[in-house]
Amino acid sequence: MKRTYHWTATVSDGKHHDGESAGTVRASSEAEARAAVANWVREDGARKRRTWTATRIELT
């Protein structure tokens, strides 16, 4: 059964701390939720022509 996780992620391009992002994700496990958040951060960075990665993901 999927659960809704609220997340906050620290975003970085590897050189600078670029801020934080937050949202919700539905996933079957915490590991799946973390993978989905990391993927979203990468895709959001690509849309903005940045190479962002999530350096810290907090789930609640």
PDB file of N, CA, C and O in Angstrom, residues 27-54:
ATOM      1  N   ALA A  27       4.611   6.763  -2.130  1.00  0.00           N
ATOM      2  CA  ALA A  27       5.528   5.654  -2.377  1.00  0.00           C
ATOM      3  C   ALA A  27       5.203   4.499  -1.438  1.00  0.00           C
ATOM      4  O   ALA A  27       4.579   4.685  -0.394  1.00  0.00           O
ATOM      5  N   SER A  28       5.666   3.307  -1.819  1.00  0.00           N
ATOM      6  CA  SER A  28       5.429   2.099  -1.017  1.00  0.00           C
ATOM      7  C   SER A  28       6.408   1.965   0.138  1.00  0.00           C
ATOM      8  O   SER A  28       6.140   1.253   1.098  1.00  0.00           O
ATOM      9  N   SER A  29       7.561   2.612   0.038  1.00  0.00           N
ATOM     10  CA  SER A  29       8.570   2.508   1.093  1.00  0.00           C
ATOM     11  C   SER A  29       9.345   3.813   1.188  1.00  0.00           C
ATOM     12  O   SER A  29       9.308   4.647   0.280  1.00  0.00           O
ATOM     13  N   GLU A  30      10.092   3.942   2.275  1.00  0.00           N
ATOM     14  CA  GLU A  30      10.912   5.134   2.454  1.00  0.00           C
ATOM     15  C   GLU A  30      12.003   5.204   1.388  1.00  0.00           C
ATOM     16  O   GLU A  30      12.302   6.277   0.861  1.00  0.00           O
ATOM     17  N   ALA A  31      12.586   4.064   1.042  1.00  0.00           N
ATOM     18  CA  ALA A  31      13.636   4.034   0.010  1.00  0.00           C
ATOM     19  C   ALA A  31      13.076   4.473  -1.342  1.00  0.00           C
ATOM     20  O   ALA A  31      13.720   5.233  -2.077  1.00  0.00           O
ATOM     21  N   GLU A  32      11.877   4.016  -1.668  1.00  0.00           N
ATOM     22  CA  GLU A  32      11.243   4.416  -2.930  1.00  0.00           C
ATOM     23  C   GLU A  32      10.933   5.911  -2.917  1.00  0.00           C
ATOM     24  O   GLU A  32      11.102   6.601  -3.926  1.00  0.00           O
ATOM     25  N   ALA A  33      10.511   6.427  -1.777  1.00  0.00           N
ATOM     26  CA  ALA A  33      10.215   7.857  -1.656  1.00  0.00           C
ATOM     27  C   ALA A  33      11.486   8.685  -1.843  1.00  0.00           C
ATOM     28  O   ALA A  33      11.483   9.694  -2.556  1.00  0.00           O
ATOM     29  N   ARG A  34      12.581   8.265  -1.225  1.00  0.00           N
ATOM     30  CA  ARG A  34      13.858   8.991  -1.374  1.00  0.00           C
ATOM     31  C   ARG A  34      14.323   8.988  -2.829  1.00  0.00           C
ATOM     32  O   ARG A  34      14.809  10.002  -3.341  1.00  0.00           O
ATOM     33  N   ALA A  35      14.173   7.851  -3.499  1.00  0.00           N
ATOM     34  CA  ALA A  35      14.569   7.763  -4.914  1.00  0.00           C
ATOM     35  C   ALA A  35      13.716   8.691  -5.768  1.00  0.00           C
ATOM     36  O   ALA A  35      14.221   9.364  -6.672  1.00  0.00           O
ATOM     37  N   ALA A  36      12.423   8.761  -5.479  1.00  0.00           N
ATOM     38  CA  ALA A  36      11.524   9.634  -6.240  1.00  0.00           C
ATOM     39  C   ALA A  36      11.874  11.104  -6.025  1.00  0.00           C
ATOM     40  O   ALA A  36      11.870  11.899  -6.978  1.00  0.00           O
ATOM     41  N   VAL A  37      12.199  11.473  -4.794  1.00  0.00           N
ATOM     42  CA  VAL A  37      12.575  12.864  -4.500  1.00  0.00           C
ATOM     43  C   VAL A  37      13.878  13.218  -5.205  1.00  0.00           C
ATOM     44  O   VAL A  37      13.990  14.273  -5.833  1.00  0.00           O
ATOM     45  N   ALA A  38      14.860  12.336  -5.121  1.00  0.00           N
ATOM     46  CA  ALA A  38      16.154  12.597  -5.772  1.00  0.00           C
ATOM     47  C   ALA A  38      15.969  12.764  -7.275  1.00  0.00           C
ATOM     48  O   ALA A  38      16.565  13.654  -7.893  1.00  0.00           O
ATOM     49  N   ASN A  39      15.125  11.929  -7.872  1.00  0.00           N
ATOM     50  CA  ASN A  39      14.851  12.019  -9.303  1.00  0.00           C
ATOM     51  C   ASN A  39      14.145  13.335  -9.628  1.00  0.00           C
ATOM     52  O   ASN A  39      14.472  13.998 -10.612  1.00  0.00           O
ATOM     53  N   TRP A  40      13.182  13.736  -8.808  1.00  0.00           N
ATOM     54  CA  TRP A  40      12.462  14.991  -9.052  1.00  0.00           C
ATOM     55  C   TRP A  40      13.425  16.174  -9.005  1.00  0.00           C
ATOM     56  O   TRP A  40      13.346  17.076  -9.841  1.00  0.00           O
ATOM     57  N   VAL A  41      14.335  16.188  -8.020  1.00  0.00           N
ATOM     58  CA  VAL A  41      15.296  17.293  -7.894  1.00  0.00           C
ATOM     59  C   VAL A  41      16.170  17.369  -9.150  1.00  0.00           C
ATOM     60  O   VAL A  41      16.403  18.449  -9.692  1.00  0.00           O
ATOM     61  N   ARG A  42      16.650  16.206  -9.627  1.00  0.00           N
ATOM     62  CA  ARG A  42      17.471  16.196 -10.853  1.00  0.00           C
ATOM     63  C   ARG A  42      16.673  16.721 -12.046  1.00  0.00           C
ATOM     64  O   ARG A  42      17.168  17.530 -12.834  1.00  0.00           O
ATOM     65  N   GLU A  43      15.423  16.264 -12.194  1.00  0.00           N
ATOM     66  CA  GLU A  43      14.593  16.705 -13.320  1.00  0.00           C
ATOM     67  C   GLU A  43      14.256  18.189 -13.222  1.00  0.00           C
ATOM     68  O   GLU A  43      14.242  18.885 -14.237  1.00  0.00           O
ATOM     69  N   ASP A  44      13.967  18.674 -12.020  1.00  0.00           N
ATOM     70  CA  ASP A  44      13.671  20.100 -11.843  1.00  0.00           C
ATOM     71  C   ASP A  44      14.887  20.937 -12.200  1.00  0.00           C
ATOM     72  O   ASP A  44      14.765  21.975 -12.850  1.00  0.00           O
ATOM     73  N   GLY A  45      16.068  20.481 -11.796  1.00  0.00           N
ATOM     74  CA  GLY A  45      17.298  21.182 -12.168  1.00  0.00           C
ATOM     75  C   GLY A  45      17.509  21.190 -13.672  1.00  0.00           C
ATOM     76  O   GLY A  45      17.896  22.212 -14.252  1.00  0.00           O
ATOM     77  N   ALA A  46      17.243  20.069 -14.326  1.00  0.00           N
ATOM     78  CA  ALA A  46      17.413  19.983 -15.783  1.00  0.00           C
ATOM     79  C   ALA A  46      16.468  20.951 -16.496  1.00  0.00           C
ATOM     80  O   ALA A  46      16.848  21.584 -17.484  1.00  0.00           O
ATOM     81  N   ARG A  47      15.237  21.068 -16.000  1.00  0.00           N
ATOM     82  CA  ARG A  47      14.285  22.012 -16.613  1.00  0.00           C
ATOM     83  C   ARG A  47      14.797  23.446 -16.518  1.00  0.00           C
ATOM     84  O   ARG A  47      14.518  24.276 -17.368  1.00  0.00           O
ATOM     85  N   LYS A  48      15.563  23.717 -15.465  1.00  0.00           N
ATOM     86  CA  LYS A  48      16.099  25.064 -15.243  1.00  0.00           C
ATOM     87  C   LYS A  48      17.549  25.182 -15.696  1.00  0.00           C
ATOM     88  O   LYS A  48      18.233  26.139 -15.366  1.00  0.00           O
ATOM     89  N   ARG A  49      18.010  24.168 -16.444  1.00  0.00           N
ATOM     90  CA  ARG A  49      19.378  24.112 -16.975  1.00  0.00           C
ATOM     91  C   ARG A  49      20.434  24.182 -15.873  1.00  0.00           C
ATOM     92  O   ARG A  49      21.438  24.885 -15.994  1.00  0.00           O
ATOM     93  N   ARG A  50      20.188  23.426 -14.805  1.00  0.00           N
ATOM     94  CA  ARG A  50      21.120  23.308 -13.685  1.00  0.00           C
ATOM     95  C   ARG A  50      21.407  21.828 -13.447  1.00  0.00           C
ATOM     96  O   ARG A  50      20.639  20.968 -13.840  1.00  0.00           O
ATOM     97  N   THR A  51      22.495  21.529 -12.782  1.00  0.00           N
ATOM     98  CA  THR A  51      22.826  20.146 -12.437  1.00  0.00           C
ATOM     99  C   THR A  51      22.650  19.959 -10.933  1.00  0.00           C
ATOM    100  O   THR A  51      23.610  19.809 -10.199  1.00  0.00           O
ATOM    101  N   TRP A  52      21.409  19.996 -10.491  1.00  0.00           N
ATOM    102  CA  TRP A  52      21.109  19.892  -9.075  1.00  0.00           C
ATOM    103  C   TRP A  52      21.051  18.446  -8.615  1.00  0.00           C
ATOM    104  O   TRP A  52      20.627  17.557  -9.337  1.00  0.00           O
ATOM    105  N   THR A  53      21.461  18.246  -7.370  1.00  0.00           N
ATOM    106  CA  THR A  53      21.269  16.974  -6.687  1.00  0.00           C
ATOM    107  C   THR A  53      20.747  17.264  -5.286  1.00  0.00           C
ATOM    108  O   THR A  53      20.972  18.343  -4.740  1.00  0.00           O
ATOM    109  N   ALA A  54      20.027  16.303  -4.738  1.00  0.00           N
ATOM    110  CA  ALA A  54      19.536  16.422  -3.365  1.00  0.00           C
ATOM    111  C   ALA A  54      20.625  15.905  -2.440  1.00  0.00           C
ATOM    112  O   ALA A  54      20.982  14.736  -2.493  1.00  0.00           O
TER     113      ALA A  54
END
